[in-house]
Amino acid sequence: MVRKVLVTGGAGYIGSHTLVALQEAGFEAVVIDSLCNSSEIALQRVQRITGKPVRFYPGDIRDRRLLDQILTENKIHSVIHFAGLKAVGESSQKPIDYYQSNVAGSLVLLEAMQEAGVKRLVFSSSATVYGSEAPVPYVETLQTGNTSNPYGTSKWMVEQILQDAAAANQELSVALLRYFNPVGAHPSGLIGEDPQGIPNNLLPYIAQVAVGKRKELSIFGDDYPTSDGTCLRDYLHVMDLAIGHVRALEWIEDKVGTEAFNLGTGRGISVLEIVRAFEQASGVPIPYTVAPRRAGDLPAFWADASKAKSELGWVADLGLEQMMVDTWRWQRENPQGYNATHSES
Ligand code: NAD
Ligand code: UFG
């Protein structure tokens, strides 16, 4: 029997790539997304890639009536919960919006799942839950918390809520996926990351410089205690991350309780290394200046991803060059993101 998965936030960057991986693995996907940070065109493109339909409910996860309707109309087997706000800097300006969407939204979803008897959940968490004092590489057994912005705190809070919920309900099965730094795009060039306004994240910014939308990159600090002075992060290909969700769904199938998994490559790459790798993959020079450090940035962190390998059978297969080639293809072929096209079929 085909298993139906409710994907909250499925029109977003990681959600849309995960839809492709789900459909390719034989799952059926139902999406709820408010489109507050995405476009319905992403869903049309997913259908073009896979040739399979995605059932879409436009709306907010805090709309309990809509969630009930979705869970009643579809025999939902499990949920992948991406929906939420994700801009670290903005979360300090608008903390209430972040707690509302990320924490209250998750509570409404959990209540609806409980009432409908849906017992399996994969949650989009983040390496940010390890906080500012954790030693590297981050391993799942480290204590979490000590987060430094409302976004990170909201992820940490939802992890706590899910742990308590699973402890109280012996049937609940939850995978907490702690992503490191997803980059890249589907190799078709049809879907990718499409940030609104000025990109906060490194790769979308570089890609917009390459395509002429931004003048130059600002590298936030070159005086960190790293080999070249710029920060180290664990960048992983979004298609590897997408497959991680399929593995997690398979894993929670016959488990109960809550389990956290780091999804990363296990390797720290510097900002300057990324710039060089992108230039090499695209053939386009990326002008940059060194700017002051960005508040809240940690010098270096990467994953110990051995638990995902041993428990889920998952490793990040795609290398840095592929991440850059695919980022560039997406940006080059969609210089205005999804905006340039009004509707597609
Ligand atoms: P995204 O903004 O592209 O996707 C989130 C989607 O959720 C968007 O389509 C948005 O419209 C939708 N959404 C937001 N609030 C909603 C609500 N209340 N109801 C319904 N839909 C809503 O972000 P992404 O990069 O794809 O991230 C997906 C998830 O992964 C998020 O929870 C994010 O916090 C988490 N995460 C992302 C990263 C990263 O670097 N991209 C790293 C760690 C964790
Ligand atoms: N950077 C620049 N210039 C830019 C943008 C970024 O130099 O214009 C640098 C940052 O200072 C940092 C590195 O590039 O050293 C990566 O920055 P990103 O903003 O791309 O990623 P972060 O590691 O800061 O944060 C990301 C997600 C968070 C998540 C975190 C851990 O945005 O949601 O990874 O998973 F919490």
Short mmCIF file of N, CA, C and O in Angstrom, two decimals, residues 154-256:
data_model
loop_
_atom_site.label_atom_id
_atom_site.label_comp_id
_atom_site.label_asym_id
_atom_site.label_seq_id
_atom_site.Cartn_x
_atom_site.Cartn_y
_atom_site.Cartn_z
N SER A 154 13.42 28.44 19.48
CA SER A 154 12.15 27.83 19.06
C SER A 154 12.37 26.38 18.62
O SER A 154 11.55 25.50 18.92
N LYS A 155 13.49 26.10 17.95
CA LYS A 155 13.78 24.72 17.53
C LYS A 155 14.03 23.85 18.77
O LYS A 155 13.56 22.72 18.86
N TRP A 156 14.78 24.40 19.71
CA TRP A 156 15.09 23.66 20.94
C TRP A 156 13.79 23.37 21.70
O TRP A 156 13.58 22.26 22.20
N MET A 157 12.91 24.37 21.77
CA MET A 157 11.64 24.18 22.51
C MET A 157 10.80 23.08 21.87
O MET A 157 10.23 22.23 22.57
N VAL A 158 10.73 23.07 20.56
CA VAL A 158 9.91 22.04 19.89
C VAL A 158 10.52 20.66 20.14
O VAL A 158 9.80 19.68 20.37
N GLU A 159 11.85 20.57 20.13
CA GLU A 159 12.47 19.28 20.47
C GLU A 159 12.04 18.81 21.86
O GLU A 159 11.73 17.64 22.06
N GLN A 160 12.03 19.74 22.83
CA GLN A 160 11.63 19.37 24.20
C GLN A 160 10.17 18.91 24.23
O GLN A 160 9.83 17.91 24.86
N ILE A 161 9.33 19.66 23.53
CA ILE A 161 7.89 19.33 23.50
C ILE A 161 7.71 17.92 22.90
O ILE A 161 6.95 17.10 23.43
N LEU A 162 8.44 17.64 21.84
CA LEU A 162 8.28 16.34 21.19
C LEU A 162 8.79 15.21 22.09
O LEU A 162 8.17 14.13 22.15
N GLN A 163 9.85 15.48 22.82
CA GLN A 163 10.35 14.45 23.74
C GLN A 163 9.32 14.16 24.84
O GLN A 163 9.06 13.01 25.17
N ASP A 164 8.74 15.22 25.38
CA ASP A 164 7.72 15.04 26.42
C ASP A 164 6.48 14.32 25.86
O ASP A 164 5.92 13.44 26.51
N ALA A 165 6.09 14.72 24.65
CA ALA A 165 4.90 14.11 24.04
C ALA A 165 5.13 12.63 23.80
O ALA A 165 4.25 11.79 24.06
N ALA A 166 6.33 12.27 23.34
CA ALA A 166 6.62 10.86 23.05
C ALA A 166 6.77 10.06 24.34
O ALA A 166 6.43 8.87 24.38
N ALA A 167 7.25 10.70 25.41
CA ALA A 167 7.37 10.00 26.69
C ALA A 167 5.98 9.68 27.24
O ALA A 167 5.77 8.64 27.88
N ALA A 168 5.02 10.58 26.98
CA ALA A 168 3.67 10.39 27.53
C ALA A 168 2.82 9.47 26.65
O ALA A 168 1.93 8.79 27.14
N ASN A 169 3.09 9.47 25.37
CA ASN A 169 2.31 8.65 24.43
C ASN A 169 3.23 7.59 23.84
O ASN A 169 4.01 7.85 22.93
N GLN A 170 3.11 6.38 24.36
CA GLN A 170 4.04 5.31 24.01
C GLN A 170 3.93 4.86 22.55
O GLN A 170 4.69 4.00 22.11
N GLU A 171 2.97 5.46 21.81
CA GLU A 171 2.84 5.06 20.40
C GLU A 171 3.52 6.02 19.45
O GLU A 171 3.71 5.72 18.28
N LEU A 172 3.88 7.19 19.98
CA LEU A 172 4.45 8.23 19.12
C LEU A 172 5.89 7.89 18.73
O LEU A 172 6.68 7.44 19.56
N SER A 173 6.22 8.13 17.45
CA SER A 173 7.56 7.86 16.96
C SER A 173 8.07 9.11 16.23
O SER A 173 7.48 9.54 15.24
N VAL A 174 9.16 9.66 16.76
CA VAL A 174 9.62 10.97 16.27
C VAL A 174 11.11 10.94 15.94
O VAL A 174 11.91 10.50 16.75
N ALA A 175 11.45 11.45 14.75
CA ALA A 175 12.86 11.67 14.42
C ALA A 175 13.12 13.17 14.39
O ALA A 175 12.41 13.92 13.71
N LEU A 176 14.11 13.60 15.17
CA LEU A 176 14.51 15.01 15.18
C LEU A 176 15.73 15.10 14.26
O LEU A 176 16.80 14.58 14.60
N LEU A 177 15.58 15.73 13.12
CA LEU A 177 16.71 15.82 12.18
C LEU A 177 17.39 17.17 12.36
O LEU A 177 16.78 18.22 12.15
N ARG A 178 18.64 17.10 12.80
CA ARG A 178 19.39 18.34 13.03
C ARG A 178 20.26 18.62 11.81
O ARG A 178 21.31 18.00 11.63
N TYR A 179 19.74 19.54 10.97
CA TYR A 179 20.45 19.83 9.73
C TYR A 179 21.63 20.74 10.02
O TYR A 179 21.55 21.64 10.84
N PHE A 180 22.69 20.56 9.24
CA PHE A 180 23.80 21.50 9.26
C PHE A 180 23.53 22.54 8.16
O PHE A 180 22.49 23.17 8.20
N ASN A 181 24.36 22.75 7.17
CA ASN A 181 24.09 23.85 6.24
C ASN A 181 23.72 23.33 4.84
O ASN A 181 24.60 23.09 4.01
N PRO A 182 22.43 23.19 4.57
CA PRO A 182 22.01 22.69 3.26
C PRO A 182 22.25 23.72 2.16
O PRO A 182 21.93 24.90 2.32
N VAL A 183 22.81 23.26 1.06
CA VAL A 183 23.04 24.11 -0.11
C VAL A 183 22.76 23.28 -1.37
O VAL A 183 22.46 22.09 -1.28
N GLY A 184 22.89 23.91 -2.54
CA GLY A 184 22.68 23.17 -3.78
C GLY A 184 21.23 23.16 -4.19
O GLY A 184 20.38 23.83 -3.60
N ALA A 185 20.96 22.40 -5.23
CA ALA A 185 19.62 22.37 -5.82
C ALA A 185 19.46 21.06 -6.57
O ALA A 185 20.45 20.36 -6.81
N HIS A 186 18.22 20.77 -6.96
CA HIS A 186 17.99 19.56 -7.77
C HIS A 186 18.76 19.68 -9.09
O HIS A 186 18.80 20.77 -9.69
N PRO A 187 19.36 18.59 -9.58
CA PRO A 187 20.18 18.68 -10.80
C PRO A 187 19.41 19.12 -12.05
O PRO A 187 20.02 19.54 -13.04
N SER A 188 18.10 19.05 -12.03
CA SER A 188 17.32 19.51 -13.19
C SER A 188 17.40 21.03 -13.36
O SER A 188 17.07 21.55 -14.44
N GLY A 189 17.76 21.76 -12.31
CA GLY A 189 17.74 23.23 -12.37
C GLY A 189 16.33 23.79 -12.24
O GLY A 189 16.11 24.99 -12.39
N LEU A 190 15.35 22.94 -11.95
CA LEU A 190 13.96 23.41 -11.89
C LEU A 190 13.55 23.91 -10.51
O LEU A 190 12.65 24.75 -10.38
N ILE A 191 14.15 23.37 -9.46
CA ILE A 191 13.84 23.84 -8.11
C ILE A 191 15.15 24.18 -7.38
O ILE A 191 16.21 23.62 -7.69
N GLY A 192 15.04 25.11 -6.45
CA GLY A 192 16.23 25.54 -5.71
C GLY A 192 15.83 26.51 -4.62
O GLY A 192 14.65 26.68 -4.33
N GLU A 193 16.83 27.15 -4.04
CA GLU A 193 16.55 28.08 -2.94
C GLU A 193 16.25 29.46 -3.52
O GLU A 193 17.02 29.99 -4.31
N ASP A 194 15.14 30.04 -3.08
CA ASP A 194 14.68 31.31 -3.66
C ASP A 194 14.36 32.29 -2.52
O ASP A 194 13.20 32.54 -2.22
N PRO A 195 15.41 32.85 -1.90
CA PRO A 195 15.15 33.72 -0.76
C PRO A 195 14.47 35.03 -1.17
O PRO A 195 14.73 35.54 -2.26
N GLN A 196 13.62 35.55 -0.30
CA GLN A 196 12.97 36.84 -0.56
C GLN A 196 13.94 37.94 -0.12
O GLN A 196 14.54 37.83 0.94
N GLY A 197 14.11 38.95 -0.92
CA GLY A 197 14.95 40.09 -0.53
C GLY A 197 16.42 39.72 -0.50
O GLY A 197 16.88 38.84 -1.22
N ILE A 198 17.17 40.41 0.37
CA ILE A 198 18.61 40.18 0.44
C ILE A 198 18.86 38.85 1.15
O ILE A 198 18.39 38.64 2.26
N PRO A 199 19.60 37.94 0.50
CA PRO A 199 19.82 36.63 1.14
C PRO A 199 20.62 36.75 2.44
O PRO A 199 21.58 37.51 2.50
N ASN A 200 20.22 35.99 3.44
CA ASN A 200 20.98 35.93 4.70
C ASN A 200 22.11 34.92 4.60
O ASN A 200 23.12 35.05 5.27
N ASN A 201 21.88 33.89 3.81
CA ASN A 201 22.80 32.75 3.81
C ASN A 201 23.85 32.90 2.71
O ASN A 201 23.64 33.58 1.70
N LEU A 202 24.96 32.23 2.94
CA LEU A 202 26.13 32.42 2.10
C LEU A 202 25.91 32.03 0.62
O LEU A 202 26.19 32.83 -0.27
N LEU A 203 25.45 30.82 0.39
CA LEU A 203 25.39 30.35 -1.01
C LEU A 203 24.42 31.15 -1.87
O LEU A 203 24.77 31.55 -2.98
N PRO A 204 23.20 31.42 -1.38
CA PRO A 204 22.30 32.25 -2.20
C PRO A 204 22.91 33.62 -2.47
O PRO A 204 22.74 34.17 -3.57
N TYR A 205 23.65 34.16 -1.52
CA TYR A 205 24.26 35.48 -1.74
C TYR A 205 25.31 35.39 -2.85
O TYR A 205 25.31 36.19 -3.79
N ILE A 206 26.17 34.40 -2.74
CA ILE A 206 27.22 34.23 -3.77
C ILE A 206 26.58 34.04 -5.14
O ILE A 206 27.01 34.64 -6.13
N ALA A 207 25.55 33.22 -5.20
CA ALA A 207 24.90 32.93 -6.49
C ALA A 207 24.30 34.21 -7.08
O ALA A 207 24.34 34.42 -8.30
N GLN A 208 23.77 35.07 -6.23
CA GLN A 208 23.19 36.32 -6.74
C GLN A 208 24.27 37.31 -7.19
O GLN A 208 24.05 38.11 -8.09
N VAL A 209 25.45 37.23 -6.56
CA VAL A 209 26.58 38.03 -7.06
C VAL A 209 26.97 37.52 -8.45
O VAL A 209 27.14 38.29 -9.40
N ALA A 210 27.04 36.21 -8.57
CA ALA A 210 27.47 35.60 -9.84
C ALA A 210 26.55 35.98 -10.99
O ALA A 210 27.00 36.16 -12.13
N VAL A 211 25.27 36.12 -10.69
CA VAL A 211 24.30 36.38 -11.76
C VAL A 211 24.11 37.89 -11.96
O VAL A 211 23.32 38.32 -12.81
N GLY A 212 24.85 38.70 -11.20
CA GLY A 212 24.81 40.15 -11.38
C GLY A 212 23.75 40.88 -10.57
O GLY A 212 23.56 42.08 -10.73
N LYS A 213 23.06 40.17 -9.69
CA LYS A 213 22.01 40.82 -8.90
C LYS A 213 22.58 41.61 -7.72
O LYS A 213 21.94 42.51 -7.19
N ARG A 214 23.77 41.20 -7.25
CA ARG A 214 24.44 41.90 -6.13
C ARG A 214 25.87 42.18 -6.57
O ARG A 214 26.47 41.40 -7.33
N LYS A 215 26.38 43.28 -6.05
CA LYS A 215 27.70 43.76 -6.51
C LYS A 215 28.83 42.87 -6.03
O LYS A 215 29.69 42.45 -6.81
N GLU A 216 28.85 42.64 -4.72
CA GLU A 216 29.96 41.84 -4.17
C GLU A 216 29.52 41.16 -2.88
O GLU A 216 28.57 41.59 -2.22
N LEU A 217 30.26 40.14 -2.54
CA LEU A 217 29.99 39.42 -1.29
C LEU A 217 30.72 40.12 -0.15
O LEU A 217 31.85 40.58 -0.32
N SER A 218 30.06 40.21 1.02
CA SER A 218 30.78 40.62 2.23
C SER A 218 31.09 39.36 3.00
O SER A 218 30.18 38.60 3.35
N ILE A 219 32.36 39.14 3.26
CA ILE A 219 32.74 38.00 4.11
C ILE A 219 32.79 38.51 5.54
O ILE A 219 33.55 39.44 5.86
N PHE A 220 31.95 37.90 6.37
CA PHE A 220 31.81 38.40 7.74
C PHE A 220 32.94 37.90 8.63
O PHE A 220 32.78 36.93 9.36
N GLY A 221 34.07 38.57 8.57
CA GLY A 221 35.19 38.27 9.47
C GLY A 221 36.20 37.33 8.86
O GLY A 221 35.84 36.29 8.30
N ASP A 222 37.48 37.73 8.92
CA ASP A 222 38.56 36.82 8.49
C ASP A 222 39.62 36.69 9.58
O ASP A 222 40.78 36.40 9.31
N ASP A 223 39.17 36.95 10.84
CA ASP A 223 40.10 36.87 11.96
C ASP A 223 39.65 35.82 12.98
O ASP A 223 39.90 35.95 14.18
N TYR A 224 38.94 34.82 12.49
CA TYR A 224 38.54 33.71 13.37
C TYR A 224 39.71 32.74 13.54
O TYR A 224 40.59 32.67 12.66
N PRO A 225 39.71 31.98 14.62
CA PRO A 225 40.80 31.02 14.84
C PRO A 225 40.64 29.76 13.97
O PRO A 225 40.46 28.65 14.47
N THR A 226 40.63 29.96 12.64
CA THR A 226 40.52 28.84 11.69
C THR A 226 41.70 28.95 10.72
O THR A 226 42.41 29.96 10.73
N SER A 227 41.86 27.96 9.85
CA SER A 227 43.05 27.93 8.99
C SER A 227 43.20 29.20 8.13
O SER A 227 44.30 29.72 7.98
N ASP A 228 42.10 29.70 7.55
CA ASP A 228 42.24 30.93 6.75
C ASP A 228 41.54 32.12 7.39
O ASP A 228 41.37 33.17 6.76
N GLY A 229 41.08 31.96 8.64
CA GLY A 229 40.49 33.08 9.36
C GLY A 229 38.99 33.25 9.15
O GLY A 229 38.34 34.05 9.84
N THR A 230 38.41 32.49 8.18
CA THR A 230 36.96 32.62 7.98
C THR A 230 36.25 31.41 8.62
O THR A 230 36.88 30.38 8.90
N CYS A 231 34.94 31.56 8.87
CA CYS A 231 34.21 30.53 9.65
C CYS A 231 34.10 29.21 8.89
O CYS A 231 34.00 29.19 7.66
N LEU A 232 34.06 28.14 9.64
CA LEU A 232 33.86 26.81 9.06
C LEU A 232 32.43 26.33 9.33
O LEU A 232 31.93 26.45 10.44
N ARG A 233 31.82 25.76 8.28
CA ARG A 233 30.49 25.17 8.40
C ARG A 233 30.48 23.82 7.69
O ARG A 233 31.30 23.57 6.80
N ASP A 234 29.47 23.03 8.01
CA ASP A 234 29.31 21.71 7.39
C ASP A 234 28.22 21.83 6.31
O ASP A 234 27.02 21.70 6.60
N TYR A 235 28.63 22.12 5.08
CA TYR A 235 27.67 22.28 3.97
C TYR A 235 27.33 20.92 3.39
O TYR A 235 28.23 20.12 3.12
N LEU A 236 26.03 20.68 3.23
CA LEU A 236 25.63 19.40 2.62
C LEU A 236 24.64 19.67 1.49
O LEU A 236 23.91 20.67 1.52
N HIS A 237 24.62 18.76 0.51
CA HIS A 237 23.74 18.93 -0.65
C HIS A 237 22.29 18.68 -0.24
O HIS A 237 21.99 17.70 0.45
N VAL A 238 21.41 19.58 -0.70
CA VAL A 238 20.00 19.48 -0.30
C VAL A 238 19.35 18.17 -0.77
O VAL A 238 18.43 17.67 -0.11
N MET A 239 19.87 17.56 -1.87
CA MET A 239 19.29 16.28 -2.28
C MET A 239 19.71 15.15 -1.34
O MET A 239 18.94 14.21 -1.10
N ASP A 240 20.93 15.24 -0.79
CA ASP A 240 21.30 14.28 0.26
C ASP A 240 20.40 14.46 1.48
O ASP A 240 19.93 13.48 2.08
N LEU A 241 20.19 15.72 1.82
CA LEU A 241 19.32 16.01 2.98
C LEU A 241 17.91 15.45 2.73
O LEU A 241 17.30 14.84 3.62
N ALA A 242 17.42 15.63 1.51
CA ALA A 242 16.09 15.14 1.15
C ALA A 242 16.01 13.62 1.36
O ALA A 242 15.04 13.10 1.94
N ILE A 243 17.05 12.92 0.91
CA ILE A 243 17.06 11.46 1.07
C ILE A 243 17.13 11.08 2.55
O ILE A 243 16.54 10.09 2.98
N GLY A 244 17.78 11.92 3.35
CA GLY A 244 17.81 11.70 4.80
C GLY A 244 16.40 11.63 5.39
O GLY A 244 16.14 10.86 6.32
N HIS A 245 15.48 12.41 4.83
CA HIS A 245 14.10 12.37 5.32
C HIS A 245 13.41 11.05 4.98
O HIS A 245 12.62 10.54 5.75
N VAL A 246 13.72 10.54 3.79
CA VAL A 246 13.14 9.24 3.41
C VAL A 246 13.67 8.15 4.35
O VAL A 246 12.90 7.33 4.86
N ARG A 247 14.96 8.21 4.63
CA ARG A 247 15.55 7.22 5.56
C ARG A 247 14.92 7.33 6.95
O ARG A 247 14.64 6.33 7.60
N ALA A 248 14.71 8.57 7.37
CA ALA A 248 14.12 8.78 8.71
C ALA A 248 12.70 8.24 8.77
O ALA A 248 12.29 7.63 9.76
N LEU A 249 11.94 8.43 7.67
CA LEU A 249 10.57 7.91 7.62
C LEU A 249 10.58 6.39 7.75
O LEU A 249 9.75 5.79 8.44
N GLU A 250 11.53 5.78 7.04
CA GLU A 250 11.64 4.31 7.09
C GLU A 250 12.02 3.88 8.50
O GLU A 250 11.52 2.90 9.04
N TRP A 251 12.90 4.65 9.13
CA TRP A 251 13.40 4.30 10.47
C TRP A 251 12.30 4.37 11.52
O TRP A 251 12.19 3.51 12.39
N ILE A 252 11.46 5.45 11.47
CA ILE A 252 10.44 5.60 12.52
C ILE A 252 9.27 4.63 12.34
O ILE A 252 8.46 4.49 13.26
N GLU A 253 9.23 3.97 11.21
CA GLU A 253 8.12 3.07 10.90
C GLU A 253 7.80 2.11 12.06
O GLU A 253 6.66 1.95 12.45
N ASP A 254 8.82 1.47 12.62
CA ASP A 254 8.55 0.46 13.65
C ASP A 254 9.26 0.80 14.97
O ASP A 254 9.69 -0.07 15.70
N LYS A 255 9.38 2.11 15.26
CA LYS A 255 10.01 2.53 16.52
C LYS A 255 9.00 3.32 17.34
O LYS A 255 7.99 3.77 16.82
N VAL A 256 9.32 3.48 18.62
CA VAL A 256 8.57 4.44 19.43
C VAL A 256 9.59 5.31 20.16
O VAL A 256 10.74 4.90 20.35
#
